[in-house]
CSV table of C-alpha atoms in Angstrom, one decimal:
chain,number,residue,atom,x,y,z
A,1,MET,CA,-62.2,-50.4,-9.3
A,2,PHE,CA,-62.7,-48.3,-6.2
A,3,GLN,CA,-65.2,-45.8,-5.0
A,4,GLY,CA,-66.6,-44.1,-2.0
A,5,SER,CA,-64.9,-43.3,1.3
A,6,MET,CA,-61.4,-44.7,1.4
A,7,VAL,CA,-59.7,-44.2,4.7
A,8,ALA,CA,-56.1,-43.0,4.7
A,9,LEU,CA,-55.5,-45.2,7.7
A,10,ALA,CA,-53.4,-43.9,10.6
A,11,THR,CA,-50.7,-46.4,11.9
A,12,PRO,CA,-51.2,-47.0,15.6
A,13,MET,CA,-48.0,-46.9,17.8
A,14,HIS,CA,-47.0,-47.6,21.3
A,15,GLU,CA,-45.7,-44.7,23.3
A,16,ASP,CA,-42.2,-45.8,22.4
A,17,GLY,CA,-42.9,-45.6,18.6
A,18,ARG,CA,-43.3,-49.4,18.0
A,19,VAL,CA,-46.3,-50.3,15.7
A,20,ASP,CA,-49.2,-51.6,17.8
A,21,GLU,CA,-50.4,-54.6,15.9
A,22,ALA,CA,-53.4,-55.3,18.0
A,23,ALA,CA,-54.7,-51.7,17.7
A,24,LEU,CA,-54.0,-51.9,13.9
A,25,ALA,CA,-56.1,-55.1,13.6
A,26,ALA,CA,-58.9,-53.5,15.7
A,27,LEU,CA,-58.8,-50.4,13.4
A,28,VAL,CA,-59.4,-52.6,10.4
A,29,GLU,CA,-62.4,-54.1,12.1
A,30,PHE,CA,-63.7,-50.7,13.0
A,31,HIS,CA,-63.7,-49.7,9.4
A,32,VAL,CA,-65.3,-53.0,8.1
A,33,GLU,CA,-68.1,-52.5,10.7
A,34,ASN,CA,-68.6,-48.8,9.8
A,35,GLN,CA,-68.9,-49.3,6.0
A,36,THR,CA,-65.6,-47.7,5.0
A,37,ASP,CA,-65.2,-48.6,1.3
A,38,ALA,CA,-61.5,-49.1,1.1
A,39,ILE,CA,-58.4,-48.8,3.3
A,40,VAL,CA,-55.3,-47.0,2.2
A,41,ALA,CA,-52.4,-48.4,4.4
A,42,VAL,CA,-49.2,-46.6,5.0
A,43,GLY,CA,-49.8,-43.4,3.1
A,44,THR,CA,-49.0,-39.9,4.5
A,45,THR,CA,-51.5,-40.4,7.3
A,46,GLY,CA,-49.9,-43.8,8.0
A,47,GLU,CA,-46.5,-42.2,8.7
A,48,SER,CA,-45.0,-43.8,5.6
A,49,ALA,CA,-42.1,-41.3,5.9
A,50,THR,CA,-41.1,-42.6,9.4
A,51,LEU,CA,-41.5,-46.4,8.7
A,52,ASP,CA,-38.5,-48.3,7.4
A,53,GLU,CA,-39.0,-50.7,4.4
A,54,THR,CA,-39.5,-53.7,6.4
A,55,GLU,CA,-42.0,-52.1,8.7
A,56,HIS,CA,-43.8,-50.6,5.8
A,57,CYS,CA,-44.3,-53.9,4.1
A,58,GLU,CA,-45.2,-55.6,7.4
A,59,VAL,CA,-48.0,-53.1,8.1
A,60,VAL,CA,-49.5,-53.6,4.6
A,61,LYS,CA,-49.3,-57.3,5.2
A,62,GLN,CA,-51.1,-57.1,8.5
A,63,VAL,CA,-53.9,-55.0,7.0
A,64,VAL,CA,-54.4,-57.3,4.1
A,65,GLU,CA,-54.5,-60.3,6.4
A,66,GLN,CA,-57.0,-58.7,8.8
A,67,ALA,CA,-59.2,-57.4,6.0
A,68,ARG,CA,-59.6,-61.0,4.7
A,69,GLY,CA,-61.0,-59.7,1.4
A,70,ARG,CA,-63.9,-57.9,3.1
A,71,ILE,CA,-62.6,-54.6,2.1
A,72,PRO,CA,-60.2,-53.5,-0.5
A,73,VAL,CA,-56.7,-52.6,0.5
A,74,ILE,CA,-54.5,-50.1,-1.3
A,75,ALA,CA,-51.0,-49.9,-0.3
A,76,GLY,CA,-49.0,-46.6,-0.3
A,77,THR,CA,-45.8,-47.5,-2.0
A,78,GLY,CA,-44.5,-44.1,-3.2
A,79,SER,CA,-41.0,-42.9,-2.7
A,80,ASN,CA,-38.7,-40.2,-4.0
A,81,SER,CA,-36.5,-43.0,-5.3
A,82,THR,CA,-37.8,-44.9,-8.2
A,83,ARG,CA,-36.0,-48.1,-7.2
A,84,GLU,CA,-37.5,-47.9,-3.7
A,85,ALA,CA,-40.9,-47.3,-5.1
A,86,ILE,CA,-40.6,-50.4,-7.2
A,87,GLU,CA,-39.5,-52.5,-4.2
A,88,LEU,CA,-42.3,-51.3,-2.1
A,89,THR,CA,-44.8,-51.9,-4.9
A,90,ARG,CA,-43.6,-55.5,-5.4
A,91,CYS,CA,-43.9,-56.1,-1.7
A,92,ALA,CA,-47.4,-54.8,-1.8
A,93,LYS,CA,-48.4,-57.2,-4.5
A,94,GLU,CA,-46.7,-60.1,-2.9
A,95,VAL,CA,-48.7,-59.7,0.3
A,96,GLY,CA,-52.0,-59.4,-1.6
A,97,ALA,CA,-52.9,-55.7,-1.7
A,98,ASP,CA,-55.5,-54.8,-4.4
A,99,ALA,CA,-53.7,-51.7,-5.7
A,100,CYS,CA,-51.0,-49.2,-4.8
A,101,LEU,CA,-51.0,-45.4,-4.3
A,102,LEU,CA,-47.8,-43.7,-5.4
A,103,VAL,CA,-47.0,-40.2,-4.4
A,104,THR,CA,-45.1,-37.9,-6.6
A,105,PRO,CA,-41.3,-38.1,-5.8
A,106,TYR,CA,-40.7,-35.5,-3.1
A,107,TYR,CA,-37.7,-33.3,-2.5
A,108,ASN,CA,-36.1,-34.1,-5.8
A,109,LYS,CA,-38.3,-31.7,-7.7
A,110,PRO,CA,-38.4,-33.7,-11.0
A,111,THR,CA,-39.5,-32.3,-14.2
A,112,GLN,CA,-42.8,-33.3,-15.9
A,113,GLU,CA,-40.9,-35.8,-18.0
A,114,GLY,CA,-39.2,-37.1,-14.8
A,115,LEU,CA,-42.5,-37.7,-13.2
A,116,TYR,CA,-43.8,-39.5,-16.4
A,117,GLN,CA,-40.7,-41.8,-16.5
A,118,HIS,CA,-40.9,-42.4,-12.8
A,119,PHE,CA,-44.4,-43.7,-12.8
A,120,LYS,CA,-44.0,-45.4,-16.1
A,121,ALA,CA,-41.1,-47.4,-14.7
A,122,VAL,CA,-43.0,-48.5,-11.6
A,123,ALA,CA,-46.1,-49.5,-13.6
A,124,GLY,CA,-43.8,-51.5,-16.0
A,125,ALA,CA,-42.1,-53.2,-13.2
A,126,VAL,CA,-45.1,-54.5,-11.2
A,127,ALA,CA,-48.3,-55.7,-12.6
A,128,ILE,CA,-50.7,-54.2,-10.0
A,129,PRO,CA,-53.2,-51.5,-10.4
A,130,GLN,CA,-51.6,-48.2,-9.5
A,131,ILE,CA,-53.0,-44.9,-8.5
A,132,LEU,CA,-51.1,-41.7,-8.8
A,133,TYR,CA,-51.0,-39.2,-6.0
A,134,ASN,CA,-50.4,-35.5,-6.5
A,135,VAL,CA,-50.0,-33.4,-3.3
A,136,PRO,CA,-47.7,-30.5,-4.1
A,137,GLY,CA,-48.3,-28.8,-0.7
A,138,ARG,CA,-46.1,-31.7,0.7
A,139,THR,CA,-43.9,-32.7,-2.2
A,140,ALA,CA,-42.7,-29.5,-3.7
A,141,VAL,CA,-43.7,-30.8,-7.1
A,142,ASP,CA,-46.8,-30.5,-9.0
A,143,MET,CA,-47.9,-33.1,-11.6
A,144,LEU,CA,-49.8,-31.2,-14.3
A,145,PRO,CA,-53.0,-32.6,-15.9
A,146,GLY,CA,-51.2,-33.2,-19.3
A,147,THR,CA,-48.7,-35.4,-17.6
A,148,VAL,CA,-51.5,-37.4,-15.9
A,149,ALA,CA,-53.2,-37.8,-19.3
A,150,ARG,CA,-50.0,-39.3,-20.7
A,151,LEU,CA,-49.8,-41.6,-17.7
A,152,ALA,CA,-53.5,-42.7,-18.1
A,153,ASP,CA,-52.7,-44.4,-21.3
A,154,ILE,CA,-50.7,-47.0,-19.3
A,155,GLU,CA,-53.0,-50.0,-18.7
A,156,ASN,CA,-52.3,-50.5,-15.0
A,157,ILE,CA,-52.3,-46.8,-14.0
A,158,ILE,CA,-56.0,-46.6,-13.2
A,159,GLY,CA,-56.4,-43.3,-11.4
A,160,ILE,CA,-55.2,-40.4,-9.4
A,161,LYS,CA,-55.6,-39.1,-5.9
A,162,ASP,CA,-55.7,-35.2,-6.4
A,163,ALA,CA,-54.9,-33.4,-3.1
A,164,THR,CA,-54.6,-29.9,-4.5
A,165,GLY,CA,-58.2,-28.9,-3.3
A,166,ASP,CA,-58.7,-27.4,-6.8
A,167,VAL,CA,-62.0,-28.7,-8.1
A,168,GLN,CA,-61.4,-27.2,-11.5
A,169,ARG,CA,-58.1,-29.0,-11.7
A,170,ALA,CA,-59.8,-32.4,-11.1
A,171,ARG,CA,-62.6,-31.5,-13.7
A,172,ASP,CA,-59.7,-30.9,-16.2
A,173,ILE,CA,-58.2,-34.2,-15.5
A,174,ILE,CA,-61.6,-35.9,-15.8
A,175,GLY,CA,-62.1,-34.3,-19.2
A,176,LEU,CA,-58.5,-35.2,-20.4
A,177,CYS,CA,-58.6,-38.7,-19.2
A,178,GLY,CA,-62.1,-39.8,-19.7
A,179,PRO,CA,-64.6,-41.3,-17.3
A,180,ASP,CA,-62.8,-44.7,-17.0
A,181,PHE,CA,-59.8,-43.1,-15.4
A,182,GLU,CA,-60.6,-43.0,-11.5
A,183,VAL,CA,-60.3,-39.5,-10.0
A,184,TYR,CA,-60.2,-39.4,-6.2
A,185,SER,CA,-60.2,-36.4,-3.9
A,186,GLY,CA,-57.3,-36.2,-1.4
A,187,ASP,CA,-58.8,-33.1,0.2
A,188,ASP,CA,-61.8,-33.7,2.6
A,189,GLY,CA,-63.0,-30.1,2.5
A,190,THR,CA,-63.6,-30.1,-1.2
A,191,ALA,CA,-64.3,-33.9,-1.7
A,192,MET,CA,-68.0,-33.6,-1.9
A,193,GLU,CA,-67.9,-31.1,-4.8
A,194,LEU,CA,-65.3,-33.1,-6.5
A,195,MET,CA,-67.6,-36.3,-6.5
A,196,LEU,CA,-70.6,-34.4,-7.6
A,197,ALA,CA,-68.4,-33.1,-10.5
A,198,GLY,CA,-67.6,-36.7,-11.5
A,199,ALA,CA,-64.9,-38.0,-9.3
A,200,HIS,CA,-65.0,-41.6,-7.9
A,201,GLY,CA,-64.4,-41.1,-4.1
A,202,ASP,CA,-62.4,-39.5,-1.4
A,203,ILE,CA,-59.1,-40.8,0.2
A,204,SER,CA,-59.9,-39.4,3.5
A,205,VAL,CA,-58.3,-38.4,6.8
A,206,THR,CA,-61.7,-37.6,8.4
A,207,ALA,CA,-62.9,-41.1,7.6
A,208,ASN,CA,-60.5,-42.3,10.3
A,209,VAL,CA,-62.8,-41.0,13.1
A,210,ALA,CA,-66.1,-40.6,11.4
A,211,PRO,CA,-66.2,-43.6,8.9
A,212,LYS,CA,-69.9,-44.3,8.6
A,213,MET,CA,-70.8,-40.6,8.0
A,214,MET,CA,-68.1,-40.2,5.5
A,215,HIS,CA,-69.3,-43.4,3.7
A,216,GLU,CA,-72.9,-42.0,3.7
A,217,MET,CA,-71.8,-38.6,2.4
A,218,CYS,CA,-69.7,-40.1,-0.3
A,219,MET,CA,-72.5,-42.5,-1.4
A,220,ALA,CA,-74.9,-39.5,-1.6
A,221,ALA,CA,-72.5,-37.4,-3.6
A,222,LEU,CA,-71.8,-40.3,-6.0
A,223,ALA,CA,-75.5,-40.7,-6.6
A,224,GLY,CA,-75.8,-37.0,-7.3
A,225,GLU,CA,-77.9,-36.4,-4.2
A,226,ARG,CA,-76.6,-32.9,-3.5
A,227,GLU,CA,-78.8,-31.9,-0.7
A,228,THR,CA,-78.2,-35.1,1.3
A,229,ALA,CA,-74.5,-35.0,0.6
A,230,ARG,CA,-74.3,-31.3,1.7
A,231,HIS,CA,-76.2,-31.9,4.9
A,232,LEU,CA,-73.8,-34.7,6.0
A,233,ASN,CA,-70.8,-32.7,4.7
A,234,ASP,CA,-71.8,-29.6,6.7
A,235,GLN,CA,-71.7,-31.7,9.9
A,236,LEU,CA,-68.2,-33.0,8.9
A,237,MET,CA,-66.6,-29.6,7.9
A,238,GLY,CA,-65.3,-28.9,11.5
A,239,LEU,CA,-63.4,-32.2,11.3
A,240,HIS,CA,-62.2,-31.5,7.7
A,241,HIS,CA,-60.7,-28.3,9.0
A,242,ASN,CA,-59.5,-29.1,12.5
A,243,LEU,CA,-57.8,-32.4,11.6
A,244,PHE,CA,-55.3,-30.2,9.9
A,245,LEU,CA,-54.6,-27.7,12.6
A,246,GLU,CA,-51.1,-29.2,12.7
A,247,ALA,CA,-49.4,-31.3,10.1
A,248,ASN,CA,-51.3,-34.5,9.2
A,249,PRO,CA,-51.3,-37.1,10.9
A,250,ILE,CA,-50.7,-35.2,14.2
A,251,PRO,CA,-54.4,-34.1,14.9
A,252,VAL,CA,-56.1,-37.3,13.6
A,253,LYS,CA,-53.8,-39.7,15.6
A,254,TRP,CA,-54.6,-37.5,18.7
A,255,ALA,CA,-58.4,-37.8,17.8
A,256,LEU,CA,-58.2,-41.6,17.5
A,257,TYR,CA,-56.3,-41.7,20.9
A,258,ASP,CA,-59.1,-39.4,22.4
A,259,MET,CA,-61.7,-41.8,21.1
A,260,GLY,CA,-59.9,-44.7,22.8
A,261,LEU,CA,-59.0,-46.5,19.5
A,262,ILE,CA,-55.3,-46.2,19.5
A,263,PRO,CA,-52.4,-45.5,22.0
A,264,GLY,CA,-50.8,-42.1,21.9
A,265,GLY,CA,-47.6,-43.0,20.1
A,266,ILE,CA,-46.3,-41.0,17.2
A,267,ARG,CA,-42.8,-40.9,15.7
A,268,LEU,CA,-40.3,-38.0,15.6
A,269,PRO,CA,-40.0,-35.6,13.9
A,270,LEU,CA,-43.8,-35.5,14.5
A,271,THR,CA,-45.0,-34.7,18.0
A,272,ILE,CA,-48.3,-34.9,20.0
A,273,LEU,CA,-51.0,-32.3,19.1
A,274,ALA,CA,-50.5,-29.1,21.1
A,275,PRO,CA,-52.9,-28.9,24.1
A,276,GLU,CA,-54.6,-25.7,22.7
A,277,TYR,CA,-55.6,-27.7,19.7
A,278,GLN,CA,-56.6,-30.9,21.6
A,279,VAL,CA,-59.5,-28.8,23.1
A,280,ILE,CA,-60.6,-27.9,19.5
A,281,VAL,CA,-60.4,-31.4,18.2
A,282,HIS,CA,-62.1,-32.9,21.3
A,283,ASP,CA,-65.0,-30.4,20.8
A,284,GLU,CA,-65.6,-31.5,17.2
A,285,LEU,CA,-65.6,-35.1,18.1
A,286,ARG,CA,-68.1,-34.3,20.9
A,287,LYS,CA,-70.5,-32.6,18.6
A,288,LEU,CA,-70.6,-35.7,16.5
A,289,GLY,CA,-71.1,-38.1,19.4
A,290,LEU,CA,-67.7,-39.6,18.9
A,291,VAL,CA,-66.5,-39.0,22.4
A,292,ASP,CA,-68.2,-38.1,25.7
A,293,ALA,CA,-68.4,-34.6,27.0
């Protein structure tokens, strides 16, 4: 259903932490104009952990309305509470999202059977395409390929975002689940290799600031054009690395602020990027012509 460069969209905020609706609308237009292939609204990069349920649904609604069908919108609706995940997923369907992205339940540390039952319950409760999201570095739980294969048999579970950075892990999932199950990278640094190995795209932090180049790199990788993809990816590697100098989305929100695309707001417990890292991120943006010297 989806392929290419799918931006994990940052949620712009005023200095006092309120969502900046005008900047959010402008970001959607920025991605439409720069060939981003899909928008993931209110995932980790969108500060899902600091938005309440009402705000969460409202941001998804605003992104869907601004997109106006010109670009697919995938709503982040995961939670460590199965009931809350169901409610967020229902809301996303009601406001017109094309699909939902559901992170493994964090903090609870469920078993593999608990993970299976959690995602099965959400899929059974809401008839919308759903994408699993495994990011053990943030959730303290790792959904194993065998569990993914079990879930792939559920009709409206269409794929997985794998953010382990382990290309062989993703190859194993592709082998177990078959070519119709959509595997997406959640790690910009290894996304090119994963797409060359058969994945469908990249749910990307870097695409927030370099959307056109990320689209071109992903399209080349999906077409098997290794040299073109590598040439583009080599130019992006500084961003892939330096947008994680502090916890996501701290660096990417500062980068967007530096580019003049959003205000500087971010919600506690997240804080503004440290000054010593601002210099590094600004330099990477300058190298790609995204900001002035």
